Tab-separated table of C-alpha atoms in Angstrom:
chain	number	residue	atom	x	y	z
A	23	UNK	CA	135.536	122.930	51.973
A	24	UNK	CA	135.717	120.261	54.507
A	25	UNK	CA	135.845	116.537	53.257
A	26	UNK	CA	131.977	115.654	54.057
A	27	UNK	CA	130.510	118.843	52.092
A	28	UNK	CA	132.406	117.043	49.161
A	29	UNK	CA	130.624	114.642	46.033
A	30	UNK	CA	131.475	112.838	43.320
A	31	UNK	CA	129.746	111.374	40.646
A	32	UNK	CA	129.435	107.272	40.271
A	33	UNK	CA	129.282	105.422	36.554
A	34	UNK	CA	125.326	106.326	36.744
A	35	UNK	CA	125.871	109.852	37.007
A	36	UNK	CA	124.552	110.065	40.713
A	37	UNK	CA	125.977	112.017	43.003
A	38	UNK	CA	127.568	110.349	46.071
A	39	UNK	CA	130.149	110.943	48.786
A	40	UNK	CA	133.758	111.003	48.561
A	41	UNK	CA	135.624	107.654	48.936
A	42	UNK	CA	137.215	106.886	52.303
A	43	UNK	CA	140.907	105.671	53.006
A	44	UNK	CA	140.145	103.252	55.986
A	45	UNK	CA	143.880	101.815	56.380
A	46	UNK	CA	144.118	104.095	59.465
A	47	UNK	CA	141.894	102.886	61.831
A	48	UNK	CA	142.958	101.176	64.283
A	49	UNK	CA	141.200	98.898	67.217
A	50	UNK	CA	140.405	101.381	70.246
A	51	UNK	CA	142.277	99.720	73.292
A	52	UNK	CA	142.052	102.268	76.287
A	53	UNK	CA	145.281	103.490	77.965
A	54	UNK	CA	145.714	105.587	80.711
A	55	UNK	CA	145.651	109.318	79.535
A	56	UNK	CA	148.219	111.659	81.260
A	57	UNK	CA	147.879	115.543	81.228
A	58	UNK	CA	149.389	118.170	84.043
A	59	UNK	CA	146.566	118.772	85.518
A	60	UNK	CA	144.272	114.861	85.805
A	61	UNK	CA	144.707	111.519	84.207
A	62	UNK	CA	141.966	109.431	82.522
A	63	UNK	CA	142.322	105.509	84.285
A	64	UNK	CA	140.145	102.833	81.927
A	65	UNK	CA	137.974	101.333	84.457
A	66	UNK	CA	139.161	97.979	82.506
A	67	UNK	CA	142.496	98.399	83.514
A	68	UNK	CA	141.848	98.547	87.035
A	69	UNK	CA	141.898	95.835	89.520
A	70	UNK	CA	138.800	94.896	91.190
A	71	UNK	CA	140.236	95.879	95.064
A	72	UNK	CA	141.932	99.315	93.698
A	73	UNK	CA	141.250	102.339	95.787
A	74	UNK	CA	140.010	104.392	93.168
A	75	UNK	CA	136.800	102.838	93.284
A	76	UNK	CA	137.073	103.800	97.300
A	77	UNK	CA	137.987	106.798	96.141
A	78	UNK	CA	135.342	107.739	94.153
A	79	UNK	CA	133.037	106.751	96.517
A	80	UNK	CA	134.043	109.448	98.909
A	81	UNK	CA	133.417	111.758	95.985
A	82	UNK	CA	129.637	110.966	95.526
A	83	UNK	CA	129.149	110.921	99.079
A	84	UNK	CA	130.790	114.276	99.301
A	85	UNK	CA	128.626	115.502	96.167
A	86	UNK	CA	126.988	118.503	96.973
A	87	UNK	CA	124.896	119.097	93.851
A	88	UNK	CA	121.845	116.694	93.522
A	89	UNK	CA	121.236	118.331	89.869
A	90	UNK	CA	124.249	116.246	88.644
A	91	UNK	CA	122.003	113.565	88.342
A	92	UNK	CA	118.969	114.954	86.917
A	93	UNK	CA	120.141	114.349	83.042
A	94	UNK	CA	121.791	111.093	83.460
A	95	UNK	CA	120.150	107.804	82.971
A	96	UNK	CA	120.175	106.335	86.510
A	97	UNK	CA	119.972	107.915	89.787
A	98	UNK	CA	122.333	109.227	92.722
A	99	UNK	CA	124.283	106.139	93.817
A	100	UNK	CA	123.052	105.811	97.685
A	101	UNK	CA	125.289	103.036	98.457
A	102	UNK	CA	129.241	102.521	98.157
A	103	UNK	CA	128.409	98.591	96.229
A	104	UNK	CA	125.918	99.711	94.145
A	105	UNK	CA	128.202	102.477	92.548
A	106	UNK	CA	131.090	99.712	92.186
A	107	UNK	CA	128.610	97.861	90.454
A	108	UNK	CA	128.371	100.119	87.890
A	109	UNK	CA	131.881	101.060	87.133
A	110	UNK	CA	133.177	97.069	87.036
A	111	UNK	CA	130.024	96.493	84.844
A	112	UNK	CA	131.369	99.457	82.729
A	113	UNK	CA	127.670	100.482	83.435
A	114	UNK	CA	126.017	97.359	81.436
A	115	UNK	CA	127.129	99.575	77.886
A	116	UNK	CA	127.921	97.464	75.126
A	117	UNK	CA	130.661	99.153	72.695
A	118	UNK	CA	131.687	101.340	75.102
A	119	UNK	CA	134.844	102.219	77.768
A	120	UNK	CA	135.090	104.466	80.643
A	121	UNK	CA	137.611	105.978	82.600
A	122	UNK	CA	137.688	107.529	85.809
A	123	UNK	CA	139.028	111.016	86.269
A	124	UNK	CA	141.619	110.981	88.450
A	125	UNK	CA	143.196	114.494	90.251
A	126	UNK	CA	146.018	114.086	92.593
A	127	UNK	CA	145.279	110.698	94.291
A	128	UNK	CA	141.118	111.347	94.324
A	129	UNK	CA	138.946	110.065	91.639
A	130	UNK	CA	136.328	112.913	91.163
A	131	UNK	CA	134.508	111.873	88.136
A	132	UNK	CA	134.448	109.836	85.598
A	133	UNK	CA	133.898	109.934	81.397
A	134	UNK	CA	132.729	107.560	78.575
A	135	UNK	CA	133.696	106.895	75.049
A	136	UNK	CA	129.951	105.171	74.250
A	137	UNK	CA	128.755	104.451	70.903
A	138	UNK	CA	131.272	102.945	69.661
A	139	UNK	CA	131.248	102.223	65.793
A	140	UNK	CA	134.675	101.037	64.640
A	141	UNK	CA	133.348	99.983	61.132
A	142	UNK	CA	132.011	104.111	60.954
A	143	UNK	CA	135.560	105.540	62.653
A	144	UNK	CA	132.733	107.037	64.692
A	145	UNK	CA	132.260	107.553	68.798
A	146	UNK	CA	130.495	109.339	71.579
A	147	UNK	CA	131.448	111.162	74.463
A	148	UNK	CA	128.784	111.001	77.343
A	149	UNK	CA	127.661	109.560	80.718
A	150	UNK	CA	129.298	111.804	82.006
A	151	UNK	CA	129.646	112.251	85.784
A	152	UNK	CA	131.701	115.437	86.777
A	153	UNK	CA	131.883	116.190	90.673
A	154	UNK	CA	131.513	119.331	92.058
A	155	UNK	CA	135.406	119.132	92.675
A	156	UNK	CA	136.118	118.896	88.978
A	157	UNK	CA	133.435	120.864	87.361
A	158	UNK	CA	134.359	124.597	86.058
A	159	UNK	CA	138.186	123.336	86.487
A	160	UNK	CA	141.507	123.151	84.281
A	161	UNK	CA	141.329	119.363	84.887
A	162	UNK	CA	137.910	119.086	83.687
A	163	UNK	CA	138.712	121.014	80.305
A	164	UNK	CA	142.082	119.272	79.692
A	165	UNK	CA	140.594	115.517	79.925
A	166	UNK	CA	138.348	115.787	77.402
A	167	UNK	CA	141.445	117.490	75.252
A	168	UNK	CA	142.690	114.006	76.444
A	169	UNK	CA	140.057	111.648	74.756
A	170	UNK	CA	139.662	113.913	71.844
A	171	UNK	CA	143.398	113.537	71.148
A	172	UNK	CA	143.262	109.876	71.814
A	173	UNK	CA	140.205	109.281	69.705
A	174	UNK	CA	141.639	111.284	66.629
A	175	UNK	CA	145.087	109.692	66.778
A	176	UNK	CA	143.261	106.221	66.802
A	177	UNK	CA	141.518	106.822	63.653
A	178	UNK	CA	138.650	108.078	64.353
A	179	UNK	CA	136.744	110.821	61.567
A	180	UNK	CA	134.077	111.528	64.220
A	181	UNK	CA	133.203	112.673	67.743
A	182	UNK	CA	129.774	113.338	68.654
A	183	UNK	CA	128.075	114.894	71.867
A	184	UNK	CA	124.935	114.247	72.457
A	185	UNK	CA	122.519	115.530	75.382
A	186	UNK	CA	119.051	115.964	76.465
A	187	UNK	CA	118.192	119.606	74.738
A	188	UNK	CA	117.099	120.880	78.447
A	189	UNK	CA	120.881	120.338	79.318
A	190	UNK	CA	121.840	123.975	79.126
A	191	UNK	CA	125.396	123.095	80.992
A	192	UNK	CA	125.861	120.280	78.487
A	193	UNK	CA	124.922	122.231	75.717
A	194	UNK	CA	127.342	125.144	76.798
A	195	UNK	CA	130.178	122.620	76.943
A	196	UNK	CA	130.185	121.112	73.902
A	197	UNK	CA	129.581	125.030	72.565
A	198	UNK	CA	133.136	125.890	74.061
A	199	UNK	CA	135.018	122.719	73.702
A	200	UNK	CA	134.794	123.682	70.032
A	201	UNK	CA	131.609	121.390	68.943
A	202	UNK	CA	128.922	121.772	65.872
A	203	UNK	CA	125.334	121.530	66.487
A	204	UNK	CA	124.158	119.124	64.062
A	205	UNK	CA	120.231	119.278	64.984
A	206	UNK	CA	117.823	117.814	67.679
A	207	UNK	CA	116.571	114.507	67.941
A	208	UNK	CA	112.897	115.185	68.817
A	209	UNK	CA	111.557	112.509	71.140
A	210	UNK	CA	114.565	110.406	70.550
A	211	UNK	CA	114.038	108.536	74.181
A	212	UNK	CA	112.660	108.377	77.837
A	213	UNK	CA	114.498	108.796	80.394
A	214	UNK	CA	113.425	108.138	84.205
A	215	UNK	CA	109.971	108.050	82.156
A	216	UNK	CA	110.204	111.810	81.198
A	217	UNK	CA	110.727	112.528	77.556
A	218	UNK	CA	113.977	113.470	76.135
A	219	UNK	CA	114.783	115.512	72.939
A	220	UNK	CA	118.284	115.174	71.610
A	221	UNK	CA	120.821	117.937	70.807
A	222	UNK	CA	123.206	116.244	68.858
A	223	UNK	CA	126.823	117.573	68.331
A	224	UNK	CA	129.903	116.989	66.857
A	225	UNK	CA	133.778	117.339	65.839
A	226	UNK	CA	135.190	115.935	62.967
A	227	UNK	CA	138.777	114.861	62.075
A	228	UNK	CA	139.502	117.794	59.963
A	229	UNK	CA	138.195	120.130	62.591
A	230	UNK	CA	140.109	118.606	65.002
A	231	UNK	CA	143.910	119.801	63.234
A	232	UNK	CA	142.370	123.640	64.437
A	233	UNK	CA	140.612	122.918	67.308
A	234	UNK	CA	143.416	121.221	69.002
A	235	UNK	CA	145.849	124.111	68.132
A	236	UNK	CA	143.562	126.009	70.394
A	237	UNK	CA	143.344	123.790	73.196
A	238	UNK	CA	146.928	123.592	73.031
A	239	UNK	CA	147.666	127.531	73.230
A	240	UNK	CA	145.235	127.323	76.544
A	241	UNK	CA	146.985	124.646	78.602
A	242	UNK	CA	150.264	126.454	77.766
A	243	UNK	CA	151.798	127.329	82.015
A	244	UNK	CA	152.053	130.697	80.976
A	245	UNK	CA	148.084	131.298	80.113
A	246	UNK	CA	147.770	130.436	83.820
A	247	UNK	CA	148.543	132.460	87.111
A	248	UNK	CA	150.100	131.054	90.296
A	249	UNK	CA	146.950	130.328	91.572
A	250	UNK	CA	145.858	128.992	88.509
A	251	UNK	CA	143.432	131.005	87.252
A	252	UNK	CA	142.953	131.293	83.785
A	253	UNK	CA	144.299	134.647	81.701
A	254	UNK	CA	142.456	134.011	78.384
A	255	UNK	CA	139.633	131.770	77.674
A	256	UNK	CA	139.568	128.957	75.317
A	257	UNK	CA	136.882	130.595	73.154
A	258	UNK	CA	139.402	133.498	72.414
A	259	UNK	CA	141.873	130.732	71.152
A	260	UNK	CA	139.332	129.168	69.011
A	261	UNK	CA	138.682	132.241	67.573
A	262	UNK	CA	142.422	132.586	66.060
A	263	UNK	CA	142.128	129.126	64.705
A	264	UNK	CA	138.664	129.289	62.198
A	265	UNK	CA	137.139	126.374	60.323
A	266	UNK	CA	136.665	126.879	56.961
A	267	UNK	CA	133.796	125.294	55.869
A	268	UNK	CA	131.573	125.672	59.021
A	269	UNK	CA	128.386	127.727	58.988
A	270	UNK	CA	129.141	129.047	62.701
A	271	UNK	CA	126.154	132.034	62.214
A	272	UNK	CA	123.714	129.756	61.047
A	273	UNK	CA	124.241	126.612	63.267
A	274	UNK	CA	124.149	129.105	66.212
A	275	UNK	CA	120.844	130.708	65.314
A	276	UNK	CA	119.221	127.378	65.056
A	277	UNK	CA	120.758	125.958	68.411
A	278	UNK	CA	119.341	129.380	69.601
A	279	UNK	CA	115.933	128.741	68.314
A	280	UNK	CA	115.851	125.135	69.857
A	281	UNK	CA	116.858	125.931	73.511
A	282	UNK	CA	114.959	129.217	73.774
């Protein structure tokens, strides 16, 4: 039994949750975020002139999938001062912090840790903005094993993922990257004036002491080829680590049931 499926009973004989040690969380201050295959840069750490904001530039212009766009909140970035805009501005999110995904010396995407609820211990991953260079990659996979690490070290008891419920790539990532469907916001917003259900997600810090055992075991050098190609999938490792406590059968039948 994980920690939230727990209850106690208060001096009026209701039933409420279990208390919660708070002494551990700590004020998120974004640092760089090294792996062996990318790096996550906080946009607030970057000078105004730096040439990753050049550099991801030549990435959008270079972006050869318009559908990228389709699920975010604002459009394809059509000019090179518009798109710096948005990253200084932290794209006009309050409790929020981005980084930009950086591969070699090219910026090919970029990530945000929105939502933020300090008082809750409780954050989002989204916005997210992965270029044709990064998506389906090693990088793309071990950068969010970044932030989750981060965000878990820091204190955090929560990570949610939350997408439009038409998102089947979305949906499919936060599947494999080891995520619980929670449920579906229905008509939770509008987006670019079209309405936009919510398939909500999430990971919790108990979860997290598995999960990251198997995203571990998958970025080992020697699950990967010279070329690097991949020799086991990172389902197949999060099948030796299971959750006790998580209704995997039923969850998946109703996730099933929403997107079909």
């Amino acid at each position: 039994m994980l920690n939230y499926q727990k209850i106690q009973e208060n001096d009026l004989s209701q039933q409420v949750g279990v208390d919660v040690q708070l002494e551990q969380a700590q004020h998120f201050q974004p640092e760089q975020l090294n792996g062996r295959w990318g790096k996550l840069i906080p946009l607030q750490t970057l000078e105004s002139d730096s040439t990753l904001f050049r550099s991801m530039w030549r990435t959008i212009e270079r972006e050869s999938n318009k559908g990228v766009w389709t699920y975010l909140p604002y459009d394809e970035f059509v000019f090179q001062v518009q798109l710096e805009g948005a990253l200084k501005s932290n794209f006009a999110l309050k409790h929020a912090l981005h980084y930009l995904v950086q591969v070699g010396h090219q910026a090919i995407g970029w990530v945000g840790l929105i939502n933020i609820r300090e008082k809750d211990q409780v954050a989002e991953i989204g916005n997210l903005y992965f270029s044709d260079q990064l998506r389906q990659t090693t990088a793309a996979t071990e950068v969010i094993y970044l932030l989750l690490e981060e965000c878990f070290c820091k204190g955090f008891r929560k990570i949610e993922w939350r997408c439009d419920d038409l998102n089947e790539a979305s949906i499919n990532a936060a599947v494999r990257l080891g995520f619980l469907y929670e449920g579906t916001l229905r008509q939770d917003r509008i987006v670019k004036g079209k309405n936009r259900n919510t398939a909500c997600f999430s990971m919790l810090d108990e979860e997290w002491k598995r999960i990251s055992f198997a995203f571990q075991d998958w970025l080992k050098q020697d699950n990967f080829t010279v070329n690097r190609q991949q020799k086991t999938r990172l389902e197949e490792f999060m099948k030796q680590y299971p959750i006790t406590g998580r209704l995997e059968k039923e969850i998946k039948e109703r996730l099933m049931a929403t997107v079909s």
